[in-house]
Coordinates of C-alpha atoms in Angstrom, one line a residue:
Chain A
M1 CA 0.0 0.0 0.0
M2 CA 1.3 3.4 -0.9
R3 CA 1.7 6.0 1.9
G4 CA -1.5 8.1 2.2
F5 CA -3.4 5.8 -0.2
P6 CA -5.7 4.3 2.5
Q7 CA -6.7 7.6 3.9
V8 CA -7.5 9.2 0.6
T9 CA -9.6 6.2 -0.6
G10 CA -11.3 6.0 2.8
L11 CA -12.1 9.7 3.0
T12 CA -13.5 9.6 -0.5
L13 CA -15.8 6.8 0.3
I14 CA -17.0 8.5 3.5
L15 CA -17.5 11.8 1.6
V16 CA -19.5 10.1 -1.1
V17 CA -21.8 8.6 1.5
V18 CA -22.1 11.9 3.5
I19 CA -22.9 13.9 0.3
A20 CA -25.5 11.4 -0.9
T21 CA -27.1 11.4 2.5
A22 CA -27.1 15.2 2.7
F23 CA -29.3 15.3 -0.4
A24 CA -31.7 12.7 0.8
P25 CA -35.4 13.5 0.2
S26 CA -37.4 13.9 3.4
E27 CA -40.2 11.7 2.3
P28 CA -40.0 8.3 0.5
V29 CA -40.3 8.7 -3.3
R30 CA -43.2 6.6 -4.4
G31 CA -43.7 4.6 -7.7
L32 CA -44.9 1.2 -8.9
P33 CA -43.4 -1.8 -7.0
F34 CA -40.3 -3.6 -8.4
Q35 CA -39.6 -1.2 -11.2
P36 CA -36.2 -2.0 -12.7
P37 CA -33.6 0.7 -12.7
G38 CA -34.3 3.3 -15.4
M39 CA -35.0 6.9 -16.1
G40 CA -37.8 7.4 -13.6
H41 CA -36.1 5.6 -10.8
L42 CA -32.3 5.5 -11.1
L43 CA -32.0 2.4 -8.9
G44 CA -35.5 1.0 -9.4
T45 CA -38.1 0.6 -6.7
D46 CA -38.6 -2.0 -3.9
D47 CA -41.6 -4.2 -3.0
V48 CA -43.8 -1.3 -1.8
G49 CA -42.8 1.0 -4.6
H50 CA -40.3 3.2 -2.8
D51 CA -37.5 4.5 -4.9
V52 CA -34.4 2.6 -3.8
L53 CA -31.9 5.4 -4.4
A54 CA -34.0 7.7 -2.1
E55 CA -34.3 5.0 0.5
V56 CA -30.5 4.3 0.5
Q57 CA -29.9 8.1 0.9
R58 CA -32.4 8.2 3.8
G59 CA -31.1 5.1 5.4
G60 CA -27.6 6.6 5.4
R61 CA -28.8 9.1 8.0
V62 CA -29.2 6.4 10.6
S63 CA -25.8 4.9 9.9
L64 CA -24.0 8.2 9.9
I65 CA -25.8 9.4 13.1
V66 CA -25.0 6.2 14.9
G67 CA -21.4 6.2 13.7
L68 CA -20.8 9.8 14.6
A69 CA -22.5 9.5 18.0
V70 CA -20.8 6.3 19.0
G71 CA -17.4 7.6 17.8
L72 CA -17.8 10.9 19.8
S73 CA -19.2 9.4 23.0
T74 CA -16.6 6.6 23.2
I75 CA -13.8 9.1 22.6
V76 CA -15.0 11.4 25.3
L77 CA -15.8 8.8 27.9
G78 CA -12.7 6.7 27.1
S79 CA -10.3 9.6 27.2
V80 CA -11.6 11.1 30.4
I81 CA -11.7 7.8 32.2
G82 CA -8.5 6.4 30.7
G83 CA -6.8 9.8 31.2
L84 CA -7.9 10.0 34.9
A85 CA -6.6 6.5 35.5
G86 CA -3.3 7.4 34.0
I87 CA -2.8 10.7 35.8
V88 CA -4.4 10.2 39.2
Q89 CA -2.6 7.4 41.0
R90 CA -5.5 6.7 43.4
L91 CA -8.1 6.3 40.7
D92 CA -6.0 3.9 38.6
A93 CA -6.9 0.6 40.2
P94 CA -10.7 1.2 40.5
L95 CA -11.1 2.7 37.1
M96 CA -9.0 0.1 35.3
G97 CA -10.9 -2.5 37.2
M98 CA -14.1 -1.1 35.7
V99 CA -12.5 -1.1 32.2
D100 CA -11.5 -4.7 32.5
F101 CA -14.9 -5.5 33.6
F102 CA -16.6 -4.0 30.6
L103 CA -14.0 -5.3 28.2
V104 CA -14.7 -8.9 28.9
I105 CA -18.4 -8.5 28.2
P106 CA -19.0 -10.0 24.7
R107 CA -20.4 -7.0 22.8
L108 CA -22.3 -8.2 19.8
P109 CA -24.3 -11.0 21.5
L110 CA -25.0 -8.7 24.4
V111 CA -26.2 -5.8 22.2
I112 CA -28.5 -8.2 20.3
L113 CA -29.9 -9.7 23.5
V114 CA -30.5 -6.4 25.2
S115 CA -32.1 -5.1 22.0
L116 CA -34.5 -8.1 22.2
Y117 CA -35.5 -7.0 25.7
L118 CA -35.8 -3.3 25.0
R119 CA -36.5 -3.0 21.2
P120 CA -34.3 0.0 20.8
G121 CA -34.7 3.1 18.7
V122 CA -31.6 4.8 17.4
T123 CA -31.0 6.4 20.8
N124 CA -30.9 3.0 22.6
V125 CA -28.5 1.6 20.0
I126 CA -26.2 4.5 20.5
L127 CA -26.3 4.3 24.3
L128 CA -25.7 0.6 24.3
L129 CA -22.8 0.7 21.8
S130 CA -21.2 3.7 23.6
L131 CA -21.5 2.0 27.0
L132 CA -19.7 -1.1 25.7
G133 CA -17.3 0.8 23.4
W134 CA -15.5 3.3 25.7
P135 CA -13.4 0.7 27.6
S136 CA -11.2 -0.1 24.7
V137 CA -10.4 3.6 24.2
A138 CA -9.6 4.0 27.9
R139 CA -7.3 1.0 27.7
T140 CA -5.4 2.3 24.8
I141 CA -5.1 5.8 26.2
R142 CA -4.0 5.0 29.8
P143 CA -0.4 3.9 29.1
L144 CA 0.1 6.9 26.8
V145 CA -1.2 9.3 29.4
R146 CA 1.1 7.7 32.0
G147 CA 4.1 8.3 29.8
I148 CA 3.2 11.9 29.0
A149 CA 2.4 12.6 32.7
Q150 CA 6.1 12.0 33.5
A151 CA 7.2 14.7 31.1
E152 CA 8.7 17.9 32.5
F153 CA 6.2 20.3 31.1
V154 CA 3.4 18.4 32.8
L155 CA 5.5 18.4 36.1
A156 CA 5.9 22.1 35.7
A157 CA 2.2 22.6 35.2
R158 CA 1.6 20.4 38.2
S159 CA 4.0 22.4 40.3
W160 CA 2.0 25.6 40.1
G161 CA -1.1 23.7 41.1
A162 CA -2.8 22.5 38.0
G163 CA -5.5 19.9 38.7
P164 CA -5.8 16.6 36.9
L165 CA -8.7 17.6 34.7
Y166 CA -6.9 20.8 33.6
L167 CA -3.7 18.8 32.9
L168 CA -5.6 16.3 30.9
R169 CA -7.4 18.9 28.8
R170 CA -4.6 21.3 28.4
H171 CA -1.4 19.3 28.3
V172 CA -1.9 15.5 28.1
L173 CA -4.8 14.7 25.8
P174 CA -3.8 17.0 23.0
Q175 CA -0.7 14.9 22.7
C176 CA -2.8 11.7 22.2
R177 CA -5.0 13.3 19.6
G178 CA -4.0 11.0 16.8
V179 CA -4.4 7.7 18.7
L180 CA -7.7 8.9 20.1
L181 CA -8.9 9.8 16.7
A182 CA -7.9 6.5 15.1
Q183 CA -9.5 4.6 17.9
S184 CA -12.8 6.5 17.8
V185 CA -12.9 6.0 14.0
F186 CA -12.8 2.2 14.6
E187 CA -15.4 2.5 17.2
A188 CA -17.6 4.5 14.8
R189 CA -17.1 1.7 12.3
Y190 CA -18.1 -0.9 14.7
G191 CA -21.2 1.1 15.6
V192 CA -22.3 1.4 12.0
M193 CA -21.8 -2.3 11.5
A194 CA -23.7 -3.3 14.7
E195 CA -26.5 -1.0 13.9
A196 CA -26.9 -2.5 10.4
G197 CA -26.9 -5.9 12.0
L198 CA -29.7 -5.0 14.4
G199 CA -31.7 -3.6 11.5
F200 CA -31.1 -6.8 9.6
L201 CA -32.4 -8.9 12.5
G202 CA -35.5 -6.7 12.6
L203 CA -34.7 -5.3 16.1
E204 CA -35.1 -1.6 15.3
E205 CA -38.0 0.7 15.2
P206 CA -39.7 0.1 11.9
T207 CA -40.4 3.8 11.3
T208 CA -36.7 4.8 10.8
K209 CA -35.6 2.8 7.8
S210 CA -31.9 1.9 7.8
W211 CA -29.7 0.0 5.4
G212 CA -29.8 -3.1 7.5
M213 CA -33.6 -2.9 7.5
M214 CA -33.7 -2.4 3.7
M215 CA -31.8 -5.7 3.3
A216 CA -34.0 -7.4 5.8
Y217 CA -37.2 -6.3 3.9
A218 CA -35.6 -7.4 0.6
F219 CA -34.8 -10.8 1.9
G220 CA -38.2 -11.1 3.5
H221 CA -39.8 -10.9 0.1
P222 CA -40.0 -14.1 -2.0
A223 CA -39.4 -12.2 -5.2
T224 CA -35.8 -11.7 -4.2
F225 CA -35.1 -15.4 -4.8
V226 CA -37.0 -16.1 -8.0
S227 CA -36.4 -12.9 -10.0
P228 CA -33.6 -10.5 -10.7
V229 CA -35.1 -7.8 -8.3
W230 CA -32.3 -8.6 -5.8
K231 CA -30.0 -6.8 -8.2
W232 CA -31.5 -3.4 -7.2
T233 CA -33.2 -4.1 -3.9
V234 CA -30.2 -5.9 -2.1
I235 CA -27.0 -4.6 -3.8
P236 CA -27.5 -0.8 -3.3
P237 CA -27.9 -0.9 0.5
A238 CA -25.2 -3.5 0.8
L239 CA -22.7 -1.6 -1.2
A240 CA -23.5 1.6 0.6
L241 CA -22.9 -0.1 3.9
V242 CA -19.7 -1.7 2.8
A243 CA -18.5 1.6 1.4
L244 CA -19.0 3.3 4.7
T245 CA -17.5 0.7 6.9
L246 CA -14.6 0.2 4.5
G247 CA -14.1 4.0 4.3
L248 CA -14.0 4.2 8.1
G249 CA -11.7 1.2 8.4
L250 CA -9.3 2.6 5.9
V251 CA -9.2 6.1 7.5
G252 CA -8.6 4.4 10.9
L253 CA -5.9 2.2 9.5
G254 CA -4.2 5.2 7.8
L255 CA -4.3 7.2 11.0
E256 CA -3.1 4.3 13.0
T257 CA 0.0 3.6 10.9
R258 CA 0.8 7.3 10.6
L259 CA 0.5 8.3 14.2
D260 CA 1.7 5.3 16.2
P261 CA 5.5 5.5 16.1
R262 CA 5.8 1.9 17.3
L263 CA 4.3 0.7 14.1
G264 CA 7.7 0.7 12.5
P265 CA 9.5 2.1 9.5
S266 CA 7.4 0.5 6.8
P267 CA 3.9 1.8 6.5
T268 CA 2.7 -1.8 5.9
S269 CA 4.4 -3.2 8.9
H270 CA 1.4 -3.5 11.3
P271 CA -1.8 -2.2 9.8
G272 CA -4.9 -3.4 11.6
K273 CA -3.5 -3.7 15.1
L274 CA -6.7 -2.1 16.3
L275 CA -8.8 -4.2 14.0
E276 CA -7.8 -7.4 15.7
G277 CA -10.1 -7.3 18.7
D278 CA -12.7 -5.5 16.7
P279 CA -15.8 -7.7 16.1
V280 CA -16.3 -8.7 19.7
Chain B
M1 CA -1.4 -19.1 42.1
K2 CA -2.6 -15.7 43.3
R3 CA -3.0 -14.5 39.7
Y4 CA -5.1 -17.6 38.9
M5 CA -7.3 -16.9 41.8
A6 CA -7.7 -13.2 40.9
L7 CA -8.8 -14.2 37.4
V8 CA -11.3 -16.7 38.6
A9 CA -12.6 -14.2 41.1
R10 CA -13.0 -11.6 38.4
S11 CA -14.9 -13.9 36.1
L12 CA -17.2 -15.0 39.0
A13 CA -17.9 -11.3 39.9
L14 CA -18.6 -10.6 36.2
L15 CA -20.9 -13.6 36.0
V16 CA -22.8 -12.5 39.2
T17 CA -23.2 -9.0 37.9
L18 CA -24.5 -10.1 34.5
T19 CA -26.9 -12.4 36.3
V20 CA -28.3 -9.6 38.3
V21 CA -28.4 -7.3 35.3
N22 CA -30.2 -10.0 33.5
F23 CA -32.7 -10.3 36.3
F24 CA -33.5 -6.7 36.3
L25 CA -33.7 -6.4 32.5
I26 CA -36.8 -8.6 32.5
H27 CA -38.5 -5.9 34.6
L28 CA -37.9 -3.4 31.9
V29 CA -39.9 -5.4 29.4
P30 CA -42.8 -3.3 28.2
G31 CA -46.1 -4.5 29.7
G32 CA -44.8 -6.8 32.3
P33 CA -45.3 -10.6 32.6
L34 CA -49.0 -10.5 33.5
E35 CA -49.8 -8.5 30.4
V36 CA -48.0 -11.1 28.4
I37 CA -50.1 -14.0 29.8
S38 CA -53.2 -11.9 29.3
R39 CA -52.3 -11.2 25.7
A40 CA -51.6 -14.8 25.0
R41 CA -55.0 -15.8 26.3
V42 CA -56.8 -13.2 24.2
E43 CA -55.0 -14.4 21.1
S44 CA -56.1 -18.0 21.8
G45 CA -59.7 -16.8 22.0
A46 CA -60.2 -16.9 25.8
A47 CA -61.2 -13.9 28.0
P48 CA -58.5 -11.7 29.3
L49 CA -57.3 -12.3 32.9
S50 CA -59.7 -11.4 35.6
D51 CA -58.5 -9.6 38.7
A52 CA -58.7 -12.7 40.8
E53 CA -56.6 -14.6 38.2
R54 CA -54.1 -11.7 38.1
A55 CA -53.7 -12.0 41.8
M56 CA -53.2 -15.7 41.6
F57 CA -50.5 -15.5 38.9
C58 CA -48.9 -12.7 40.9
R59 CA -48.6 -15.0 43.9
Y60 CA -47.6 -18.0 41.7
Y61 CA -44.7 -16.3 40.1
G62 CA -43.8 -14.4 43.3
L63 CA -44.4 -11.0 41.7
D64 CA -46.0 -9.7 44.9
R65 CA -42.8 -10.0 46.8
P66 CA -40.1 -7.4 47.0
L67 CA -37.5 -7.3 44.2
G68 CA -34.7 -8.4 46.5
A69 CA -36.7 -11.5 47.6
Q70 CA -37.5 -12.3 43.9
L71 CA -33.8 -12.0 43.1
L72 CA -32.9 -14.4 45.9
A73 CA -35.5 -16.8 44.7
Y74 CA -34.1 -16.6 41.2
V75 CA -30.6 -17.3 42.4
A76 CA -31.8 -20.3 44.4
Q77 CA -33.6 -21.5 41.3
L78 CA -30.5 -21.2 39.3
A79 CA -28.5 -23.1 41.9
H80 CA -30.8 -26.0 41.2
G81 CA -30.1 -25.8 37.4
D82 CA -33.6 -24.5 36.8
L83 CA -33.9 -21.8 34.2
G84 CA -37.6 -21.5 34.5
Y85 CA -40.5 -22.8 32.5
S86 CA -40.9 -21.8 28.8
T87 CA -44.4 -20.6 28.2
F88 CA -44.1 -21.0 24.5
F89 CA -42.7 -24.5 24.3
R90 CA -44.4 -25.6 27.5
R91 CA -41.3 -27.4 28.6
P92 CA -38.5 -26.5 31.0
S93 CA -36.2 -23.8 29.4
S94 CA -33.1 -25.7 30.2
E95 CA -34.1 -28.7 28.0
I96 CA -34.8 -26.5 25.0
I97 CA -31.7 -24.4 25.5
A98 CA -29.5 -27.5 25.6
E99 CA -31.0 -28.7 22.4
Y100 CA -30.4 -25.5 20.5
Y101 CA -27.1 -24.8 22.2
K102 CA -25.8 -28.1 20.7
R103 CA -26.5 -26.9 17.2
T104 CA -25.0 -23.4 17.7
T105 CA -21.9 -25.1 19.1
W106 CA -21.6 -27.1 15.9
L107 CA -22.1 -24.0 13.8
V108 CA -19.5 -21.9 15.7
A109 CA -17.0 -24.8 15.9
T110 CA -17.2 -25.5 12.1
G111 CA -17.1 -21.8 11.4
L112 CA -14.0 -21.3 13.4
L113 CA -12.4 -24.2 11.7
V114 CA -13.0 -22.7 8.3
A115 CA -11.8 -19.3 9.6
V116 CA -8.5 -20.8 10.9
C117 CA -7.9 -23.0 7.8
T118 CA -8.1 -19.9 5.6
G119 CA -6.9 -17.1 7.9
L120 CA -3.8 -18.9 9.4
P121 CA -2.0 -19.8 6.1
L122 CA -2.9 -16.5 4.5
G123 CA -1.6 -14.6 7.5
I124 CA 1.7 -16.5 7.6
V125 CA 2.2 -16.1 3.8
S126 CA 1.4 -12.4 4.1
A127 CA 3.9 -11.9 7.0
A128 CA 6.6 -13.9 5.3
R129 CA 6.2 -11.7 2.1
R130 CA 5.8 -8.5 4.1
G131 CA 5.8 -5.4 1.8
K132 CA 5.7 -7.5 -1.4
W133 CA 2.8 -7.3 -3.8
L134 CA 1.2 -10.5 -2.5
D135 CA 1.1 -9.0 1.0
S136 CA -0.5 -5.8 -0.4
V137 CA -3.1 -7.7 -2.3
L138 CA -4.0 -9.9 0.6
L139 CA -4.2 -6.9 2.9
A140 CA -6.5 -5.1 0.6
V141 CA -8.8 -8.2 0.1
E142 CA -8.9 -8.9 3.8
M143 CA -9.7 -5.2 4.5
I144 CA -12.7 -5.4 2.2
L145 CA -13.8 -8.7 3.8
H146 CA -13.4 -7.1 7.2
A147 CA -15.6 -4.2 6.2
T148 CA -18.4 -6.6 5.1
P149 CA -21.0 -7.2 7.7
P150 CA -21.5 -10.9 8.7
F151 CA -25.0 -11.2 7.3
L152 CA -23.9 -10.2 3.8
F153 CA -21.7 -13.3 3.5
A154 CA -24.6 -15.4 4.6
T155 CA -27.0 -13.9 2.1
V156 CA -24.6 -14.1 -0.8
A157 CA -23.9 -17.7 0.0
L158 CA -27.6 -18.4 0.2
I159 CA -28.3 -16.8 -3.2
V160 CA -25.4 -18.4 -5.0
F161 CA -25.1 -21.9 -3.5
A162 CA -28.7 -22.6 -2.4
V163 CA -30.9 -20.7 -4.7
K164 CA -29.0 -20.5 -8.0
L165 CA -26.8 -23.7 -7.9
Q166 CA -29.0 -25.6 -5.5
W167 CA -26.0 -27.5 -4.1
F168 CA -27.1 -27.1 -0.5
P169 CA -30.5 -26.9 1.3
L170 CA -32.0 -23.5 1.8
A171 CA -32.8 -23.6 5.5
G172 CA -33.0 -25.7 8.7
S173 CA -30.6 -28.1 10.3
E174 CA -32.0 -31.4 9.0
A175 CA -34.2 -32.7 6.2
I176 CA -37.8 -31.9 7.0
A177 CA -39.3 -35.0 5.5
D178 CA -37.3 -37.3 7.7
P179 CA -35.9 -35.5 10.7
G180 CA -33.2 -37.2 12.7
S181 CA -32.8 -40.3 10.5
V182 CA -30.5 -39.3 7.7
G183 CA -27.7 -38.7 10.2
L184 CA -24.3 -37.0 9.9
A185 CA -24.2 -36.4 6.2
D186 CA -27.5 -34.6 6.2
M187 CA -26.5 -32.6 9.2
L188 CA -23.2 -31.5 7.6
R189 CA -25.1 -30.6 4.3
H190 CA -27.3 -28.2 6.3
L191 CA -24.4 -26.9 8.3
A192 CA -22.2 -26.2 5.3
L193 CA -23.4 -22.8 4.2
P194 CA -24.0 -21.2 7.6
A195 CA -20.7 -22.4 8.8
L196 CA -18.9 -21.3 5.6
S197 CA -20.3 -17.8 5.7
L198 CA -19.5 -17.5 9.4
G199 CA -16.0 -18.8 8.7
V200 CA -15.3 -16.4 5.9
W201 CA -16.4 -13.5 8.0
E202 CA -14.2 -14.6 10.9
S203 CA -11.2 -15.4 8.7
S204 CA -10.3 -11.8 8.2
T205 CA -9.9 -11.3 11.9
V206 CA -7.8 -14.5 12.1
Y207 CA -5.7 -13.2 9.2
Y208 CA -5.0 -9.8 10.9
L209 CA -4.1 -11.6 14.2
V210 CA -1.8 -14.0 12.6
R211 CA -0.1 -11.5 10.2
N212 CA 0.7 -9.0 12.9
A213 CA 1.9 -11.6 15.4
M214 CA 4.0 -13.2 12.8
V215 CA 5.5 -9.9 11.7
D216 CA 6.6 -9.4 15.3
I217 CA 7.9 -12.9 15.7
L218 CA 9.9 -12.8 12.5
G219 CA 11.6 -9.7 13.8
E220 CA 12.9 -11.5 16.9
D221 CA 16.6 -12.2 17.4
Y222 CA 16.2 -16.0 17.5
I223 CA 14.8 -15.9 14.0
R224 CA 17.8 -14.0 12.8
T225 CA 20.0 -16.6 14.5
A226 CA 18.1 -19.4 12.8
R227 CA 18.6 -17.6 9.5
A228 CA 22.3 -17.1 10.3
K229 CA 22.6 -20.8 10.9
G230 CA 21.5 -21.3 7.3
L231 CA 18.0 -22.6 7.8
G232 CA 15.6 -22.2 4.9
N233 CA 12.5 -20.1 5.0
H234 CA 10.1 -23.0 5.4
E235 CA 12.1 -24.5 8.2
I236 CA 12.2 -21.1 10.0
L237 CA 8.5 -20.6 9.6
I238 CA 7.5 -24.1 10.7
R239 CA 10.1 -25.0 13.3
H240 CA 10.7 -21.6 14.9
A241 CA 8.0 -19.1 14.2
L242 CA 4.9 -21.3 14.3
P243 CA 5.5 -22.7 17.8
A244 CA 5.8 -19.1 19.1
L245 CA 2.6 -18.1 17.3
L246 CA 0.3 -20.9 18.4
P247 CA -0.1 -20.2 22.2
M248 CA -1.0 -16.7 21.5
L249 CA -3.4 -17.7 18.8
L250 CA -5.1 -20.2 21.0
A251 CA -5.6 -17.5 23.7
R252 CA -7.2 -15.2 21.2
F253 CA -9.5 -18.0 20.3
A254 CA -11.7 -17.0 23.2
V255 CA -12.2 -13.6 21.7
L256 CA -12.9 -15.1 18.3
F257 CA -15.4 -17.4 20.0
G258 CA -17.3 -14.5 21.5
A259 CA -17.4 -12.8 18.1
A260 CA -18.4 -16.0 16.4
I261 CA -21.5 -16.3 18.6
G262 CA -22.6 -12.8 17.6
G263 CA -21.9 -13.6 14.0
A264 CA -23.7 -16.9 14.3
F265 CA -26.9 -15.0 15.1
F266 CA -26.8 -13.6 11.6
A267 CA -26.0 -16.9 9.9
E268 CA -28.8 -18.5 11.8
Q269 CA -31.2 -15.8 10.8
V270 CA -30.4 -16.0 7.1
F271 CA -30.5 -19.8 6.9
S272 CA -33.2 -20.3 9.5
Y273 CA -30.8 -22.5 11.3
P274 CA -32.3 -23.5 14.6
G275 CA -29.6 -22.3 17.0
L276 CA -29.6 -20.0 20.0
G277 CA -30.0 -16.9 17.9
Q278 CA -33.1 -18.2 16.3
L279 CA -34.3 -19.4 19.7
S280 CA -33.9 -16.0 21.2
L281 CA -35.9 -14.5 18.4
I282 CA -38.6 -17.1 18.9
A283 CA -38.7 -16.4 22.6
F284 CA -38.8 -12.6 21.9
Q285 CA -41.6 -12.8 19.4
N286 CA -43.7 -15.0 21.7
Y287 CA -43.1 -12.9 24.8
D288 CA -41.3 -15.9 26.4
Y289 CA -39.1 -13.8 28.6
L290 CA -38.1 -16.6 31.0
L291 CA -36.6 -18.5 28.1
L292 CA -34.9 -15.3 26.8
R293 CA -33.4 -14.8 30.3
G294 CA -32.1 -18.3 30.3
I295 CA -30.5 -17.9 26.9
F296 CA -28.9 -14.7 27.9
L297 CA -27.4 -16.4 31.0
V298 CA -26.1 -19.5 29.2
L299 CA -24.6 -17.4 26.4
T300 CA -22.8 -14.9 28.6
A301 CA -21.6 -17.7 31.0
S302 CA -20.1 -19.7 28.2
I303 CA -18.4 -16.7 26.6
L304 CA -17.0 -15.8 30.0
M305 CA -15.8 -19.3 30.5
S306 CA -13.9 -19.2 27.3
Y307 CA -12.3 -15.8 28.2
L308 CA -11.3 -17.3 31.6
A309 CA -9.8 -20.3 29.9
A310 CA -7.8 -18.1 27.6
D311 CA -6.5 -15.9 30.4
L312 CA -5.4 -18.9 32.5
W313 CA -3.7 -20.3 29.4
L314 CA -1.9 -17.1 28.8
I315 CA -0.6 -16.9 32.3
R316 CA 0.9 -20.3 31.8
F317 CA 3.1 -18.7 29.1
D318 CA 3.4 -15.5 31.1
A319 CA 2.7 -13.4 28.0
G320 CA 2.6 -10.2 30.0
V321 CA -1.0 -10.6 31.2
G322 CA -2.0 -9.0 34.4
D323 CA 0.6 -6.2 34.4
G324 CA -2.3 -3.8 34.4
A325 CA -2.3 -3.5 30.6

């Protein structure tokens, strides 16, 4: 892989999704059911006659919101908790104990099972994924914070009475920006994927149509298996989803190799270190 | 020994917490248990519950007692291996869960086998050819596989191999006409597609694990020594690098197992394979919350057990576990 290539490809993919979503119509565009792609409907229509292109655009909003919210909340929670554990000696053991605790909880099965109990809307999905996602950020950030907290400029700030939260915000966390960013991009990617999965299993509110749900509806219809309609009811949402997760993955990967000095001289030495534990 | 005990204690604490959370989750269910019974009766054509009947059910299930007492009763019940009575199947939950659990285990085990058989060699090849074109191609392909959600593999496999080519059955875990009599061959035929799609999805994770670990190992001094001795590439990979890789890989298996159970939910859904994922959906759709609670407990407990086993195994090799990292 060339240097910079993953980021550029990834950013392009994400941008395409974001722009397409930004121009989404606010209401489903109606037509006759199962129209093949053509002039009237660029990507055809689905079983209830909704324009597939418009539905893909509208579905993108759910994915983007979930990705953004999960990425943001895990980065905030993870950096504050991991940072405090790294900088305040007394808090280290209890906070990291909590992190270990959350880390061993198997995420995907748990999210699915809890969704079964609660039948979540988008808010519940975000809450659940954030609650289970921050520990991996905290775990990555703590050793970095520990290292930086020993630096002389931090000691200097401490010596004139800076408190831990001020130190974190002003001196320590800005140094870990890159790693935090990479990690939160991976968390966002995980969120997008898990949300699509829940939609596919039919565990989301039926009123907000997402890509996972579009595929679930498509596969719930017998015509998908006996006629060529799957070409335009299944492939577009699937491609959109893969484009977004791939884009996020590539951007995360690029950030990771660029910003982590341990990853060695060659840019291809260790890509995907953060991907290893990902799907759990 | 102290570290072993600490790990076991942590797993137990986690299990207890999850059990308690699980107990309270059921109280968040919309409508509550009596509403569920009432609805089931209306659907079967009978009159809704009268107040007297409500009071009776309340007493029968202990719902009139304080939450703490209910929790204690639940724990006592669990201690007897009793997961409650399934209102949908009209049998003890534990029997049903055991039946479905067996099939999920088959699915997950076969899927992991596929994942390792593909991910392990590819990862080793990729690490051995680091920076060359083969490595780049593999990295790119695996990246795309890794970005693909698990249910897509399943649906593609379903359309190609079951609908178009008709090599494998569409759904289920055994032939409908003659359940249970065709034996192993039939079971494997039904298992093939779900396990394959699960395995392909997991294999990218195995690939990344193996490649990165292998890159580390190949940079070690003893590998250079082996090379200096004049050993060939194959000899170094198989005699020196692989033995160093395997313990770590085995430990990460627990993590893979947890992911595979989640992925299995999707494979089961697409192929209507009657495993725990399908069972939990059945339980959910029929308001069978006691069954759902049992599934939750059994699943989390088995995943925790696999994590514990992995941690204990890693301590044996002292791979830097427990230093607070």
